[in-house]
Tab-separated table of N, CA and C in Angstrom:
chain	number	residue	atom	x	y	z
A	1	UNK	N	81.284	113.070	95.666
A	1	UNK	CA	82.649	113.097	96.163
A	1	UNK	C	83.082	111.668	96.490
A	2	UNK	N	84.258	111.256	96.036
A	2	UNK	CA	84.716	109.895	96.319
A	2	UNK	C	84.998	109.705	97.809
A	3	UNK	N	84.825	108.476	98.256
A	3	UNK	CA	85.085	108.146	99.651
A	3	UNK	C	86.597	108.124	99.885
A	4	UNK	N	87.053	108.736	100.955
A	4	UNK	CA	88.477	108.718	101.284
A	4	UNK	C	89.248	109.848	100.628
A	5	UNK	N	90.548	109.769	100.760
A	5	UNK	CA	91.423	110.795	100.198
A	5	UNK	C	91.533	110.633	98.688
A	6	UNK	N	91.615	111.746	97.946
A	6	UNK	CA	91.625	111.669	96.486
A	6	UNK	C	93.007	111.395	95.889
A	7	UNK	N	93.797	110.512	96.491
A	7	UNK	CA	95.049	110.092	95.881
A	7	UNK	C	95.414	108.698	96.361
A	8	UNK	N	96.414	108.126	95.705
A	8	UNK	CA	96.796	106.742	95.982
A	8	UNK	C	97.478	106.612	97.344
A	9	UNK	N	97.406	105.415	97.923
A	9	UNK	CA	98.030	105.146	99.211
A	9	UNK	C	99.524	105.434	99.161
A	10	UNK	N	100.176	105.031	98.087
A	10	UNK	CA	101.620	105.267	97.948
A	10	UNK	C	101.923	106.758	98.040
A	11	UNK	N	101.118	107.584	97.385
A	11	UNK	CA	101.314	109.035	97.444
A	11	UNK	C	101.097	109.558	98.863
A	12	UNK	N	100.097	109.017	99.554
A	12	UNK	CA	99.815	109.429	100.925
A	12	UNK	C	100.984	109.083	101.845
A	13	UNK	N	101.532	107.868	101.700
A	13	UNK	CA	102.672	107.472	102.523
A	13	UNK	C	103.883	108.349	102.245
A	14	UNK	N	104.087	108.696	100.978
A	14	UNK	CA	105.191	109.593	100.638
A	14	UNK	C	104.978	110.966	101.272
A	15	UNK	N	103.738	111.432	101.290
A	15	UNK	CA	103.429	112.716	101.921
A	15	UNK	C	103.704	112.659	103.426
A	16	UNK	N	103.288	111.584	104.082
A	16	UNK	CA	103.575	111.415	105.508
A	16	UNK	C	105.074	111.376	105.766
A	17	UNK	N	105.785	110.636	104.927
A	17	UNK	CA	107.232	110.516	105.063
A	17	UNK	C	107.893	111.885	104.897
A	18	UNK	N	107.475	112.629	103.879
A	18	UNK	CA	108.022	113.969	103.625
A	18	UNK	C	107.750	114.886	104.811
A	19	UNK	N	106.522	114.831	105.339
A	19	UNK	CA	106.144	115.683	106.468
A	19	UNK	C	107.004	115.379	107.692
A	20	UNK	N	107.208	114.100	107.970
A	20	UNK	CA	108.015	113.717	109.130
A	20	UNK	C	109.464	114.153	108.978
A	21	UNK	N	109.940	114.241	107.744
A	21	UNK	CA	111.310	114.713	107.516
A	21	UNK	C	111.398	116.232	107.658
A	22	UNK	N	110.275	116.922	107.440
A	22	UNK	CA	110.257	118.382	107.512
A	22	UNK	C	110.136	118.886	108.950
A	23	UNK	N	109.702	118.024	109.854
A	23	UNK	CA	109.564	118.412	111.256
A	23	UNK	C	110.959	118.650	111.834
A	24	UNK	N	111.066	119.600	112.717
A	24	UNK	CA	112.359	119.939	113.304
A	24	UNK	C	112.974	118.761	114.048
A	25	UNK	N	114.295	118.715	114.020
A	25	UNK	CA	115.040	117.616	114.614
A	25	UNK	C	114.702	117.366	116.080
A	26	UNK	N	114.423	118.417	116.809
A	26	UNK	CA	114.173	118.269	118.241
A	26	UNK	C	112.715	117.935	118.561
A	27	UNK	N	111.906	117.687	117.546
A	27	UNK	CA	110.484	117.395	117.755
A	27	UNK	C	110.214	115.893	117.644
A	28	UNK	N	109.210	115.430	118.384
A	28	UNK	CA	108.787	114.030	118.340
A	28	UNK	C	108.266	113.701	116.939
A	29	UNK	N	108.662	112.555	116.378
A	29	UNK	CA	108.180	112.142	115.064
A	29	UNK	C	109.104	112.509	113.927
A	30	UNK	N	110.208	113.146	114.234
A	30	UNK	CA	111.166	113.562	113.206
A	30	UNK	C	111.833	112.345	112.564
A	31	UNK	N	111.981	112.366	111.235
A	31	UNK	CA	112.705	111.321	110.504
A	31	UNK	C	113.926	111.983	109.877
A	32	UNK	N	115.129	111.538	110.202
A	32	UNK	CA	116.332	112.127	109.614
A	32	UNK	C	116.341	111.999	108.090
A	33	UNK	N	116.945	112.966	107.415
A	33	UNK	CA	116.966	113.004	105.947
A	33	UNK	C	117.650	111.784	105.341
A	34	UNK	N	118.614	111.193	106.048
A	34	UNK	CA	119.353	110.052	105.490
A	34	UNK	C	118.555	108.744	105.529
A	35	UNK	N	117.430	108.721	106.242
A	35	UNK	CA	116.610	107.509	106.312
A	35	UNK	C	115.930	107.260	104.969
A	36	UNK	N	115.912	106.008	104.498
A	36	UNK	CA	115.182	105.700	103.261
A	36	UNK	C	113.670	105.821	103.469
A	37	UNK	N	112.887	105.825	102.385
A	37	UNK	CA	111.425	105.899	102.497
A	37	UNK	C	110.869	104.772	103.378
A	38	UNK	N	109.699	105.012	103.932
A	38	UNK	CA	109.131	104.126	104.953
A	38	UNK	C	108.940	102.680	104.481
A	39	UNK	N	108.381	102.462	103.305
A	39	UNK	CA	108.170	101.081	102.853
A	39	UNK	C	109.499	100.386	102.593
A	40	UNK	N	110.486	101.136	102.150
A	40	UNK	CA	111.820	100.574	101.945
A	40	UNK	C	112.418	100.161	103.294
A	41	UNK	N	112.242	101.000	104.303
A	41	UNK	CA	112.754	100.673	105.641
A	41	UNK	C	112.062	99.442	106.206
A	42	UNK	N	110.771	99.318	105.955
A	42	UNK	CA	110.015	98.160	106.434
A	42	UNK	C	110.237	96.924	105.574
A	43	UNK	N	110.893	97.111	104.432
A	43	UNK	CA	111.154	96.044	103.460
A	43	UNK	C	109.854	95.376	103.010
A	44	UNK	N	108.874	96.221	102.683
A	44	UNK	CA	107.585	95.738	102.190
A	44	UNK	C	107.359	96.321	100.800
A	45	UNK	N	107.036	95.461	99.861
A	45	UNK	CA	106.717	95.911	98.508
A	45	UNK	C	105.432	96.735	98.548
A	46	UNK	N	105.379	97.862	97.825
A	46	UNK	CA	104.163	98.687	97.824
A	46	UNK	C	102.894	97.908	97.482
A	47	UNK	N	102.973	96.967	96.526
A	47	UNK	CA	101.764	96.210	96.153
A	47	UNK	C	101.277	95.338	97.312
A	48	UNK	N	102.211	94.783	98.106
A	48	UNK	CA	101.819	93.967	99.251
A	48	UNK	C	101.270	94.838	100.380
A	49	UNK	N	101.851	96.031	100.563
A	49	UNK	CA	101.340	96.950	101.581
A	49	UNK	C	99.893	97.320	101.267
A	50	UNK	N	99.623	97.655	100.027
A	50	UNK	CA	98.271	98.027	99.633
A	50	UNK	C	97.305	96.865	99.864
A	51	UNK	N	97.720	95.661	99.492
A	51	UNK	CA	96.883	94.480	99.710
A	51	UNK	C	96.587	94.299	101.200
A	52	UNK	N	97.622	94.416	102.036
A	52	UNK	CA	97.428	94.222	103.481
A	52	UNK	C	96.507	95.271	104.082
A	53	UNK	N	96.577	96.509	103.592
A	53	UNK	CA	95.705	97.544	104.141
A	53	UNK	C	94.241	97.270	103.821
A	54	UNK	N	93.998	96.539	102.753
A	54	UNK	CA	92.628	96.252	102.348
A	54	UNK	C	92.113	94.906	102.856
A	55	UNK	N	93.022	93.970	103.178
A	55	UNK	CA	92.608	92.606	103.525
A	55	UNK	C	93.230	92.086	104.818
A	56	UNK	N	93.736	92.952	105.663
A	56	UNK	CA	94.493	92.498	106.835
A	56	UNK	C	93.699	91.529	107.704
A	57	UNK	N	92.497	91.900	108.098
A	57	UNK	CA	91.730	91.065	109.024
A	57	UNK	C	91.281	89.748	108.408
A	58	UNK	N	91.069	89.729	107.106
A	58	UNK	CA	90.659	88.470	106.482
A	58	UNK	C	91.865	87.584	106.171
A	59	UNK	N	93.031	88.167	105.975
A	59	UNK	CA	94.231	87.405	105.616
A	59	UNK	C	94.959	86.870	106.845
A	60	UNK	N	94.933	87.619	107.933
A	60	UNK	CA	95.621	87.217	109.156
A	60	UNK	C	94.591	86.939	110.245
A	61	UNK	N	94.656	85.757	110.823
A	61	UNK	CA	93.687	85.352	111.851
A	61	UNK	C	94.377	85.052	113.177
A	62	UNK	N	95.311	85.856	113.572
A	62	UNK	CA	96.013	85.613	114.832
A	62	UNK	C	97.312	86.386	114.859
A	63	UNK	N	98.371	85.687	115.208
A	63	UNK	CA	99.683	86.313	115.332
A	63	UNK	C	100.184	86.837	113.992
A	64	UNK	N	100.824	88.005	114.031
A	64	UNK	CA	101.435	88.590	112.838
A	64	UNK	C	102.757	89.203	113.264
A	65	UNK	N	103.781	89.009	112.456
A	65	UNK	CA	105.083	89.592	112.751
A	65	UNK	C	106.140	88.932	111.897
A	66	UNK	N	107.384	89.220	112.202
A	66	UNK	CA	108.494	88.599	111.480
A	66	UNK	C	108.414	87.082	111.665
A	67	UNK	N	108.780	86.342	110.621
A	67	UNK	CA	108.630	84.885	110.669
A	67	UNK	C	109.412	84.264	111.822
A	68	UNK	N	110.620	84.761	112.090
A	68	UNK	CA	111.411	84.177	113.175
A	68	UNK	C	110.770	84.445	114.544
A	69	UNK	N	110.092	85.578	114.687
A	69	UNK	CA	109.400	85.888	115.944
A	69	UNK	C	108.172	84.991	116.088
A	70	UNK	N	107.421	84.824	114.995
A	70	UNK	CA	106.252	83.933	115.041
A	70	UNK	C	106.655	82.523	115.453
A	71	UNK	N	107.732	82.018	114.848
A	71	UNK	CA	108.186	80.661	115.164
A	71	UNK	C	108.580	80.544	116.634
A	72	UNK	N	109.290	81.545	117.142
A	72	UNK	CA	109.719	81.522	118.547
A	72	UNK	C	108.518	81.556	119.489
A	73	UNK	N	107.554	82.404	119.194
A	73	UNK	CA	106.356	82.505	120.034
A	73	UNK	C	105.575	81.197	120.000
A	74	UNK	N	105.436	80.612	118.825
A	74	UNK	CA	104.682	79.358	118.701
A	74	UNK	C	105.378	78.214	119.438
A	75	UNK	N	106.721	78.197	119.422
A	75	UNK	CA	107.445	77.183	120.211
A	75	UNK	C	107.161	77.381	121.700
A	76	UNK	N	107.226	78.639	122.134
A	76	UNK	CA	106.986	78.945	123.552
A	76	UNK	C	105.560	78.577	123.969
A	77	UNK	N	104.603	78.803	123.072
A	77	UNK	CA	103.203	78.475	123.350
A	77	UNK	C	102.888	77.002	123.095
A	78	UNK	N	103.899	76.259	122.633
A	78	UNK	CA	103.776	74.835	122.327
A	78	UNK	C	102.740	74.552	121.247
A	79	UNK	N	102.674	75.436	120.255
A	79	UNK	CA	101.808	75.200	119.094
A	79	UNK	C	102.437	74.117	118.226
A	80	UNK	N	101.618	73.335	117.577
A	80	UNK	CA	102.104	72.310	116.661
A	80	UNK	C	102.542	72.908	115.323
A	81	UNK	N	101.920	74.006	114.957
A	81	UNK	CA	102.268	74.679	113.696
A	81	UNK	C	102.269	76.185	113.924
A	82	UNK	N	102.755	76.919	112.936
A	82	UNK	CA	102.857	78.375	113.047
A	82	UNK	C	101.771	79.023	112.200
A	83	UNK	N	100.703	79.535	112.824
A	83	UNK	CA	99.633	80.170	112.056
A	83	UNK	C	100.138	81.410	111.323
A	84	UNK	N	99.604	81.638	110.150
A	84	UNK	CA	99.901	82.816	109.325
A	84	UNK	C	101.303	82.834	108.736
A	85	UNK	N	102.074	81.780	108.912
A	85	UNK	CA	103.448	81.792	108.424
A	85	UNK	C	103.503	81.994	106.910
A	86	UNK	N	102.632	81.328	106.171
A	86	UNK	CA	102.614	81.485	104.713
A	86	UNK	C	102.331	82.914	104.291
A	87	UNK	N	101.338	83.524	104.909
A	87	UNK	CA	100.989	84.910	104.581
A	87	UNK	C	102.110	85.862	104.971
A	88	UNK	N	102.719	85.620	106.129
A	88	UNK	CA	103.825	86.468	106.574
A	88	UNK	C	104.991	86.367	105.595
A	89	UNK	N	105.334	85.149	105.185
A	89	UNK	CA	106.444	84.974	104.244
A	89	UNK	C	106.143	85.627	102.900
A	90	UNK	N	104.902	85.559	102.470
A	90	UNK	CA	104.533	86.151	101.186
A	90	UNK	C	104.470	87.671	101.259
A	91	UNK	N	103.857	88.202	102.298
A	91	UNK	CA	103.561	89.630	102.337
A	91	UNK	C	104.563	90.470	103.117
A	92	UNK	N	105.245	89.879	104.065
A	92	UNK	CA	106.138	90.664	104.918
A	92	UNK	C	107.610	90.301	104.783
A	93	UNK	N	107.929	89.269	104.012
A	93	UNK	CA	109.336	88.852	103.896
A	93	UNK	C	110.091	89.695	102.894
């Protein structure tokens, strides 16, 4: 038996998204029907999402988030440079 679920990550995310839309409106975790799919809402390309799920800890060695938030935090912390900025711009922009 193969390790993990027997389908692609993209299919799994679509299943989660579909399930959350099927939950009743008054329940926690409900996603309204008019909301776009999750990766579209996050503005992350599926290929980059898959890469990050497999290499997150090796690719990011500290702060992770939107580039403007990273820059603001690094200014506040008085860092000379912004760690992970290149990876964030490539994978999360």
